[in-house]
mmCIF file of C-alpha atoms in Angstrom:
data_model
loop_
_atom_site.group_PDB
_atom_site.id
_atom_site.type_symbol
_atom_site.label_atom_id
_atom_site.label_comp_id
_atom_site.label_asym_id
_atom_site.label_seq_id
_atom_site.Cartn_x
_atom_site.Cartn_y
_atom_site.Cartn_z
ATOM 1 C CA MET C 16 -121.515 17.762 -92.779
ATOM 2 C CA ALA C 17 -121.790 16.090 -96.122
ATOM 3 C CA GLN C 18 -118.709 14.551 -97.645
ATOM 4 C CA PRO C 19 -117.666 15.725 -101.115
ATOM 5 C CA LYS C 20 -118.416 13.404 -104.000
ATOM 6 C CA GLY C 21 -115.578 11.803 -105.993
ATOM 7 C CA LEU C 22 -111.856 12.055 -105.383
ATOM 8 C CA SER C 23 -110.152 15.033 -103.892
ATOM 9 C CA LYS C 24 -107.878 17.105 -106.107
ATOM 10 C CA ARG C 25 -104.833 15.791 -104.233
ATOM 11 C CA LYS C 26 -105.794 12.139 -104.853
ATOM 12 C CA LYS C 27 -106.499 12.851 -108.537
ATOM 13 C CA ASN C 28 -103.077 14.450 -108.948
ATOM 14 C CA ARG C 29 -101.421 11.491 -107.227
ATOM 15 C CA LEU C 30 -103.234 9.000 -109.511
ATOM 16 C CA ILE C 31 -102.242 11.007 -112.592
ATOM 17 C CA LEU C 32 -98.622 11.054 -111.408
ATOM 18 C CA ILE C 33 -98.634 7.279 -110.776
ATOM 19 C CA ALA C 34 -100.268 6.569 -114.153
ATOM 20 C CA THR C 35 -97.789 8.807 -115.965
ATOM 21 C CA ALA C 36 -94.801 7.222 -114.187
ATOM 22 C CA GLY C 37 -96.154 3.752 -115.042
ATOM 23 C CA ALA C 38 -96.584 4.688 -118.708
ATOM 24 C CA VAL C 39 -93.065 6.140 -118.891
ATOM 25 C CA LEU C 40 -91.619 3.032 -117.204
ATOM 26 C CA ALA C 41 -93.506 0.708 -119.578
ATOM 27 C CA ALA C 42 -92.271 2.710 -122.580
ATOM 28 C CA ALA C 43 -88.680 2.563 -121.303
ATOM 29 C CA VAL C 44 -88.876 -1.220 -120.828
ATOM 30 C CA ALA C 45 -90.407 -1.673 -124.296
ATOM 31 C CA LEU C 46 -87.742 0.486 -125.954
ATOM 32 C CA THR C 47 -84.942 -1.326 -124.109
ATOM 33 C CA ALA C 48 -86.319 -4.733 -125.087
ATOM 34 C CA PHE C 49 -86.671 -3.598 -128.707
ATOM 35 C CA ALA C 50 -83.113 -2.209 -128.782
ATOM 36 C CA LEU C 51 -81.624 -5.359 -127.234
ATOM 37 C CA ASN C 52 -83.580 -7.701 -129.487
ATOM 38 C CA ASP C 53 -80.787 -7.708 -132.083
ATOM 39 C CA GLU C 54 -78.158 -8.296 -129.389
ATOM 40 C CA ILE C 55 -79.769 -11.340 -127.770
ATOM 41 C CA VAL C 56 -78.037 -14.511 -128.914
ATOM 42 C CA PHE C 57 -79.289 -17.936 -127.812
ATOM 43 C CA PHE C 58 -77.031 -20.974 -127.363
ATOM 44 C CA LYS C 59 -77.741 -24.187 -129.251
ATOM 45 C CA THR C 60 -75.950 -27.468 -129.811
ATOM 46 C CA PRO C 61 -75.820 -29.240 -133.186
ATOM 47 C CA THR C 62 -78.428 -31.683 -131.838
ATOM 48 C CA ASP C 63 -80.741 -28.786 -130.932
ATOM 49 C CA ILE C 64 -80.425 -27.451 -134.465
ATOM 50 C CA ALA C 65 -80.988 -30.899 -135.993
ATOM 51 C CA THR C 66 -84.115 -31.575 -133.912
ATOM 52 C CA GLU C 67 -85.634 -28.091 -133.621
ATOM 53 C CA GLY C 68 -84.300 -26.597 -136.840
ATOM 54 C CA LEU C 69 -82.847 -23.137 -137.292
ATOM 55 C CA GLU C 70 -84.287 -20.613 -139.696
ATOM 56 C CA PRO C 71 -81.799 -18.826 -141.961
ATOM 57 C CA GLY C 72 -80.781 -15.430 -140.617
ATOM 58 C CA VAL C 73 -81.488 -16.208 -136.936
ATOM 59 C CA ARG C 74 -78.422 -15.258 -134.896
ATOM 60 C CA VAL C 75 -77.332 -17.930 -132.383
ATOM 61 C CA ARG C 76 -74.286 -19.359 -130.671
ATOM 62 C CA ILE C 77 -73.512 -22.989 -131.279
ATOM 63 C CA GLY C 78 -71.050 -25.051 -129.353
ATOM 64 C CA GLY C 79 -69.428 -28.384 -129.738
ATOM 65 C CA LEU C 80 -66.219 -30.061 -130.768
ATOM 66 C CA VAL C 81 -64.436 -29.412 -134.047
ATOM 67 C CA LYS C 82 -64.756 -32.745 -135.857
ATOM 68 C CA GLU C 83 -61.516 -34.514 -136.720
ATOM 69 C CA GLY C 84 -60.479 -34.264 -140.379
ATOM 70 C CA THR C 85 -62.896 -31.471 -141.305
ATOM 71 C CA VAL C 86 -60.858 -28.270 -141.010
ATOM 72 C CA VAL C 87 -60.065 -26.780 -144.426
ATOM 73 C CA ARG C 88 -58.325 -23.395 -144.505
ATOM 74 C CA GLY C 89 -58.904 -21.511 -147.729
ATOM 75 C CA ASN C 90 -58.026 -18.147 -149.252
ATOM 76 C CA ASP C 91 -61.563 -16.746 -148.862
ATOM 77 C CA GLU C 92 -63.008 -18.865 -146.079
ATOM 78 C CA ASN C 93 -62.338 -21.610 -143.590
ATOM 79 C CA THR C 94 -64.659 -24.593 -143.367
ATOM 80 C CA PHE C 95 -65.089 -27.239 -140.693
ATOM 81 C CA THR C 96 -67.736 -29.295 -138.929
ATOM 82 C CA VAL C 97 -68.907 -28.911 -135.331
ATOM 83 C CA THR C 98 -70.340 -31.923 -133.519
ATOM 84 C CA ASP C 99 -71.745 -32.758 -130.107
ATOM 85 C CA LEU C 100 -71.162 -36.458 -130.846
ATOM 86 C CA ASP C 101 -74.838 -36.932 -131.787
ATOM 87 C CA ALA C 102 -75.315 -34.417 -134.599
ATOM 88 C CA GLU C 103 -73.087 -32.294 -136.807
ATOM 89 C CA ILE C 104 -73.335 -28.929 -138.501
ATOM 90 C CA ALA C 105 -71.194 -27.656 -141.363
ATOM 91 C CA VAL C 106 -69.551 -24.303 -140.635
ATOM 92 C CA VAL C 107 -68.006 -21.709 -142.905
ATOM 93 C CA SER C 108 -66.032 -18.769 -141.560
ATOM 94 C CA PRO C 109 -64.778 -15.881 -143.717
ATOM 95 C CA VAL C 110 -61.017 -15.348 -143.407
ATOM 96 C CA SER C 111 -61.794 -11.904 -141.952
ATOM 97 C CA VAL C 112 -63.046 -13.657 -138.785
ATOM 98 C CA THR C 113 -60.234 -14.083 -136.277
ATOM 99 C CA VAL C 114 -59.508 -17.742 -135.572
ATOM 100 C CA PRO C 115 -58.068 -18.359 -132.080
ATOM 101 C CA ALA C 116 -54.561 -19.815 -131.933
ATOM 102 C CA LEU C 117 -55.826 -22.888 -130.063
ATOM 103 C CA PHE C 118 -58.517 -23.632 -132.646
ATOM 104 C CA ARG C 119 -57.993 -27.143 -133.983
ATOM 105 C CA GLU C 120 -59.684 -30.469 -134.588
ATOM 106 C CA GLY C 121 -61.034 -32.149 -131.473
ATOM 107 C CA GLN C 122 -61.098 -28.805 -129.628
ATOM 108 C CA GLY C 123 -64.172 -27.353 -127.934
ATOM 109 C CA VAL C 124 -65.461 -24.242 -129.651
ATOM 110 C CA VAL C 125 -68.318 -21.744 -129.460
ATOM 111 C CA LEU C 126 -69.356 -19.988 -132.659
ATOM 112 C CA GLU C 127 -71.605 -17.005 -133.114
ATOM 113 C CA GLY C 128 -73.391 -16.469 -136.394
ATOM 114 C CA GLU C 129 -76.373 -17.618 -138.410
ATOM 115 C CA ARG C 130 -77.413 -20.308 -140.814
ATOM 116 C CA ASN C 131 -77.499 -19.433 -144.502
ATOM 117 C CA LEU C 132 -80.065 -20.587 -147.099
ATOM 118 C CA ASN C 133 -77.934 -23.675 -147.905
ATOM 119 C CA GLY C 134 -78.112 -24.849 -144.276
ATOM 120 C CA THR C 135 -74.454 -24.063 -143.559
ATOM 121 C CA PHE C 136 -73.685 -22.140 -140.387
ATOM 122 C CA VAL C 137 -71.794 -18.908 -141.161
ATOM 123 C CA ALA C 138 -69.607 -18.042 -138.170
ATOM 124 C CA THR C 139 -68.995 -14.343 -137.595
ATOM 125 C CA ARG C 140 -67.220 -14.904 -134.289
ATOM 126 C CA ILE C 141 -65.172 -17.809 -132.968
ATOM 127 C CA LEU C 142 -64.675 -18.151 -129.218
ATOM 128 C CA ALA C 143 -62.174 -20.402 -127.450
ATOM 129 C CA LYS C 144 -60.415 -20.726 -124.111
ATOM 130 C CA HIS C 145 -56.759 -20.443 -123.092
ATOM 131 C CA ASP C 146 -56.631 -23.948 -121.631
ATOM 132 C CA GLU C 147 -56.192 -26.655 -124.271
ATOM 133 C CA ASN C 148 -58.586 -28.900 -122.311
ATOM 134 C CA TYR C 149 -61.406 -26.370 -122.627
ATOM 135 C CA VAL C 150 -64.879 -27.466 -123.568
ATOM 136 C CA PRO C 151 -67.588 -24.778 -123.313
ATOM 137 C CA VAL C 152 -69.701 -25.190 -120.186
ATOM 138 C CA GLU C 153 -72.927 -25.546 -122.176
ATOM 139 C CA VAL C 154 -71.355 -28.197 -124.412
ATOM 140 C CA ALA C 155 -69.920 -30.122 -121.464
ATOM 141 C CA GLU C 156 -73.312 -30.087 -119.743
ATOM 142 C CA ALA C 157 -75.044 -31.238 -122.953
ATOM 143 C CA LEU C 158 -72.494 -34.037 -123.384
ATOM 144 C CA LYS C 159 -72.867 -35.047 -119.724
ATOM 145 C CA GLY C 160 -76.650 -35.156 -120.167
ATOM 146 C CA LYS C 161 -76.201 -37.595 -123.073
ATOM 147 C CA GLY C 162 -73.656 -39.703 -121.195
ATOM 148 C CA GLN C 163 -70.976 -38.702 -123.729
ATOM 149 C CA TRP C 164 -68.766 -36.555 -121.435
ATOM 150 C CA LYS C 165 -65.212 -37.847 -121.189
ATOM 151 C CA GLY C 166 -63.591 -34.815 -119.537
ATOM 152 C CA ALA C 167 -62.067 -34.415 -116.112
ATOM 153 C CA ALA C 168 -64.534 -34.740 -113.245
ATOM 154 C CA ASP C 169 -63.810 -31.246 -111.980
ATOM 155 C CA ALA C 170 -63.519 -29.554 -115.399
ATOM 156 C CA LEU C 171 -66.883 -27.819 -115.101
ATOM 157 C CA ASP C 172 -65.856 -26.244 -111.795
ATOM 158 C CA THR C 173 -62.778 -24.606 -113.289
ATOM 159 C CA LEU C 174 -64.252 -23.260 -116.519
ATOM 160 C CA ASP C 175 -64.766 -19.541 -116.988
ATOM 161 C CA GLU C 176 -66.518 -17.585 -119.718
ATOM 162 C CA ALA C 177 -65.151 -18.076 -123.224
ATOM 163 C CA ASP C 178 -62.532 -15.537 -124.293
ATOM 164 C CA GLU C 179 -62.296 -14.168 -127.793
ATOM 165 C CA TYR C 180 -58.901 -13.970 -129.377
#
């Protein structure tokens, strides 16, 4: 008996089903990635921004220490400088942005926002930790990598995610 040429109807249907499922899955992944694109926020230190640059309007999180003597609270905005002990970035925060109670000079801080056309970082969210000894994990690791870390030896083991106030 001669075998039929080509694929059987059952195999064709199975291939069509697999191809359709693959196309639907690829479309779902593409739509999810597109939808989350605006929600993805990368972490950078002031040194990263100084060396790599940061285009205006790109949303990022920056972390570092609030530089001593730079906090100025105004009627419309608060200004301060964030440093990682190698580089600094000027920050402005509208008064509508909630400032944590523990926010102060010399304190570790994580800011979310974007750089404006003047090069100033505009913070739309300020994150801090309950413990007054808090330094964000990413900042502590960056400082350790530069040999600048002066925190407790076990501080990294006890740090949790940053909490917003």
